[in-house]
Amino acid sequence: MPSACDSLIDDIEDMVSSSDPTPHERQSARKSIIPRSRRKKELNNEELQVDSLIPGTQKIWMKTWGCSHNNSDGEYMAGQLAASGYKMTEADVWLLNSCTVKNPAEDHFRNSIKKATEQQKKVVVAGCVPQAQPRMEYLKGLSIIGVQQIDRVVEVVDEAVKGHSVRLLGQKKDGGRRLGGARLDLPKIRKNPLIEIISINTGCLNACTYCKTKHARGDLASYPIEELVERARQSFQEGVCEIWLTSEDTGAYGRDIGTDLPKLLWRLVEEIPEGAMLRLGMTNPPYILEHLEEMAKILNHPRVYAFLHVPVQSASDSVLMDMKREYCIDDFKRVVDFLKQRVPGVTIATDIICGFPGETDEDFQETVDLVKCYRFPSLFINQFYPRPGTPAAKMEQVAAHVKKQRTKELSQLFHSYNPYDHEVGERQHVLVTEESFDGQYYVAHNKFYEQVLVPKRVEFKGKMIEVDIYEAGKHFLKGQPVEHSKPFTPSIAAPLQKGEVSGLIIQKLGLETVLSLQQLEAHCKK
């Protein structure tokens, strides 16, 4: 749901497994390398050349656009760079991690490349835009990290620093089977040290006619349950108190490896410490229908937010068919009605596209009626943008002024009701994890993942506290801490500092602890 602290990710975090080289080993290895001079030439065969210039001492600035999955990728890339010695700050090298969902996001990405070029910065691009369309004119000559190649970001940046153009766009495979992506135990710098974002799968099973992300992320590929459970366990050991599960479609998880989402969730809740919380990401209606009974039980679990993001996109079966969404509106209603009945107070967030090609006034009215009926507390309204290369871009388009008017009308309807007024006067337990945009409050969430603003007291950060709700806004509640109620600490370890490198378990050095980058470098110099 909209949050006072949702933002584009500019930072990152980190973790190195025992099989990864230490910075000392990485530096020593370069001494035995014979320099090869092949500058200004693209390397598409995924073999990287080494120059006499030693990278790893430069500064890098990173920007990420888009979804939680993309943000997680950004955290992993920054973590690896930091572990290799790069400094994540304003710099001469820009790493731009893109989103291809909407035209505006790609426009921002393109403008950033132009700005970097004008300032004579070295540019490395990543994310869904270059993965889907690497031959775009404005990407010519730039180094590219594919969405499944983020574990090689250091190699690509090293080469970019030396003037080479490198493009790694291949898929991860094991015995011919496509994998979920890079390893989950890679170095990572979390945007928020209290929140771990875990991508449980990449790609999806759909072929929506408007979607460009499919071109980049491809078909469904899931991570094994054991790897995901281990990732969650390690995160809690680093002081995390909230986990977000993300993917292009969490409901489809496991269908490619003979398992399913409920099996994964039941394993994960076994690892969640008391007071810590799990948030489930977006799921499309077709793949959650058969798991409704189990999903209701899981969402009722005290350590799982009673929150589910189920995009409907349109309430017209005709439009849904043109979108190739693979469900009808009755399927969506069945999901929502069942969960509302079995999970009291559950928050259902949804998405709607206004002005999809062929949408008539009657089609749009059906969508308006759906919103009036369910009064969704969290509603993401998007004006349709035709994405190049998608079937929807070739369809007969709705006039721009009509799309704009429908978007405006639906937005006005959404803002005409207040979904949280009935909670004023309630006493709730909330988990404090973030800071509001204006810096005036800490941001917490209650069981239903509703945003609760609380006083900004340092002793509340990362704690479960009890509050009395005294005010309700369109997107938030305000809570007053209950007098004499003690904050509860869900973390089983002290959280890392913002920007601190995490997960550096150096088994061969006998260090069974999490070291900061500075501590690691100091140890390696001894």
mmCIF file of N, CA, C and O in Angstrom, residues 19 30 79 87 99 125 159 192 235 257 303 315 326 335 338 357 424 427 452 459 487 491 502 519 525:
data_model
loop_
_atom_site.group_PDB
_atom_site.id
_atom_site.type_symbol
_atom_site.label_atom_id
_atom_site.label_comp_id
_atom_site.label_asym_id
_atom_site.label_seq_id
_atom_site.Cartn_x
_atom_site.Cartn_y
_atom_site.Cartn_z
ATOM 1 N N SER A 19 32.636 -19.387 0.085
ATOM 2 C CA SER A 19 33.283 -19.714 -1.190
ATOM 3 C C SER A 19 33.741 -18.467 -1.943
ATOM 4 O O SER A 19 34.449 -18.563 -2.929
ATOM 5 N N ARG A 30 45.155 -10.449 -8.675
ATOM 6 C CA ARG A 30 45.426 -9.599 -9.830
ATOM 7 C C ARG A 30 46.915 -9.562 -10.179
ATOM 8 O O ARG A 30 47.301 -9.308 -11.305
ATOM 9 N N GLY A 79 25.889 -4.582 -2.750
ATOM 10 C CA GLY A 79 26.616 -5.336 -1.740
ATOM 11 C C GLY A 79 27.885 -5.961 -2.284
ATOM 12 O O GLY A 79 28.939 -5.922 -1.644
ATOM 13 N N LYS A 87 33.223 2.202 -3.337
ATOM 14 C CA LYS A 87 32.500 3.046 -2.386
ATOM 15 C C LYS A 87 31.193 3.501 -3.038
ATOM 16 O O LYS A 87 31.199 4.050 -4.130
ATOM 17 N N CYS A 99 13.537 -0.016 -14.845
ATOM 18 C CA CYS A 99 12.221 -0.666 -14.822
ATOM 19 C C CYS A 99 11.538 -0.422 -16.164
ATOM 20 O O CYS A 99 11.560 0.689 -16.684
ATOM 21 N N VAL A 125 24.455 -0.190 -17.092
ATOM 22 C CA VAL A 125 23.005 -0.278 -16.956
ATOM 23 C C VAL A 125 22.589 -1.704 -16.614
ATOM 24 O O VAL A 125 23.245 -2.675 -16.997
ATOM 25 N N GLU A 159 35.359 -3.760 -15.749
ATOM 26 C CA GLU A 159 35.658 -3.541 -17.171
ATOM 27 C C GLU A 159 35.209 -2.165 -17.637
ATOM 28 O O GLU A 159 35.887 -1.513 -18.441
ATOM 29 N N ASN A 192 16.985 -0.790 3.938
ATOM 30 C CA ASN A 192 16.599 -0.673 5.340
ATOM 31 C C ASN A 192 17.138 -1.898 6.073
ATOM 32 O O ASN A 192 16.733 -3.020 5.782
ATOM 33 N N SER A 235 18.936 -13.800 7.446
ATOM 34 C CA SER A 235 18.505 -12.405 7.604
ATOM 35 C C SER A 235 18.127 -12.109 9.048
ATOM 36 O O SER A 235 18.492 -11.059 9.593
ATOM 37 N N ILE A 257 8.973 -26.447 -10.183
ATOM 38 C CA ILE A 257 9.867 -27.359 -9.449
ATOM 39 C C ILE A 257 9.087 -28.326 -8.562
ATOM 40 O O ILE A 257 9.650 -28.924 -7.648
ATOM 41 N N ARG A 303 2.384 -14.052 12.807
ATOM 42 C CA ARG A 303 3.640 -13.477 12.320
ATOM 43 C C ARG A 303 3.612 -13.216 10.817
ATOM 44 O O ARG A 303 4.656 -12.996 10.203
ATOM 45 N N ALA A 315 -12.494 -4.740 -14.447
ATOM 46 C CA ALA A 315 -13.627 -5.557 -14.010
ATOM 47 C C ALA A 315 -14.453 -6.038 -15.194
ATOM 48 O O ALA A 315 -15.501 -6.658 -15.011
ATOM 49 N N GLU A 326 -6.192 -14.429 -18.162
ATOM 50 C CA GLU A 326 -6.445 -15.840 -17.814
ATOM 51 C C GLU A 326 -7.340 -16.010 -16.588
ATOM 52 O O GLU A 326 -7.227 -16.989 -15.852
ATOM 53 N N VAL A 335 -11.780 -14.756 -4.891
ATOM 54 C CA VAL A 335 -10.577 -14.628 -4.054
ATOM 55 C C VAL A 335 -10.816 -13.609 -2.941
ATOM 56 O O VAL A 335 -10.570 -13.878 -1.753
ATOM 57 N N PHE A 338 -13.656 -14.694 -0.371
ATOM 58 C CA PHE A 338 -13.233 -15.799 0.485
ATOM 59 C C PHE A 338 -12.284 -15.296 1.567
ATOM 60 O O PHE A 338 -12.440 -15.622 2.759
ATOM 61 N N PRO A 357 -6.601 -0.608 -24.605
ATOM 62 C CA PRO A 357 -7.170 -0.609 -25.955
ATOM 63 C C PRO A 357 -8.487 -1.384 -26.034
ATOM 64 O O PRO A 357 -8.577 -2.511 -25.554
ATOM 65 N N VAL A 424 -10.252 4.268 14.624
ATOM 66 C CA VAL A 424 -9.949 5.264 15.654
ATOM 67 C C VAL A 424 -10.519 4.777 16.987
ATOM 68 O O VAL A 424 -11.673 4.372 17.089
ATOM 69 N N ARG A 427 -6.918 -0.243 20.107
ATOM 70 C CA ARG A 427 -5.561 -0.479 20.624
ATOM 71 C C ARG A 427 -4.926 -1.567 19.760
ATOM 72 O O ARG A 427 -5.507 -2.636 19.582
ATOM 73 N N VAL A 452 0.913 2.989 10.247
ATOM 74 C CA VAL A 452 0.618 3.685 11.503
ATOM 75 C C VAL A 452 1.804 4.588 11.846
ATOM 76 O O VAL A 452 2.921 4.113 12.019
ATOM 77 N N GLU A 459 13.986 4.542 20.840
ATOM 78 C CA GLU A 459 13.784 3.232 21.456
ATOM 79 C C GLU A 459 12.684 2.418 20.759
ATOM 80 O O GLU A 459 12.513 1.235 21.038
ATOM 81 N N PRO A 487 8.222 -1.649 24.812
ATOM 82 C CA PRO A 487 8.482 -2.121 23.446
ATOM 83 C C PRO A 487 9.078 -3.526 23.468
ATOM 84 O O PRO A 487 9.906 -3.845 24.324
ATOM 85 N N SER A 491 13.962 -8.753 16.973
ATOM 86 C CA SER A 491 15.234 -9.157 16.372
ATOM 87 C C SER A 491 16.009 -10.059 17.327
ATOM 88 O O SER A 491 16.079 -9.782 18.530
ATOM 89 N N SER A 502 26.781 -6.746 5.189
ATOM 90 C CA SER A 502 26.293 -7.816 6.065
ATOM 91 C C SER A 502 26.693 -9.183 5.552
ATOM 92 O O SER A 502 27.048 -9.356 4.390
ATOM 93 N N GLN A 519 36.066 -3.899 9.279
ATOM 94 C CA GLN A 519 36.645 -4.951 10.114
ATOM 95 C C GLN A 519 37.300 -6.025 9.249
ATOM 96 O O GLN A 519 38.378 -6.540 9.558
ATOM 97 N N LYS A 525 44.497 -7.366 6.405
ATOM 98 C CA LYS A 525 45.803 -6.702 6.340
ATOM 99 C C LYS A 525 46.786 -7.272 7.364
ATOM 100 O O LYS A 525 47.978 -7.047 7.282
#
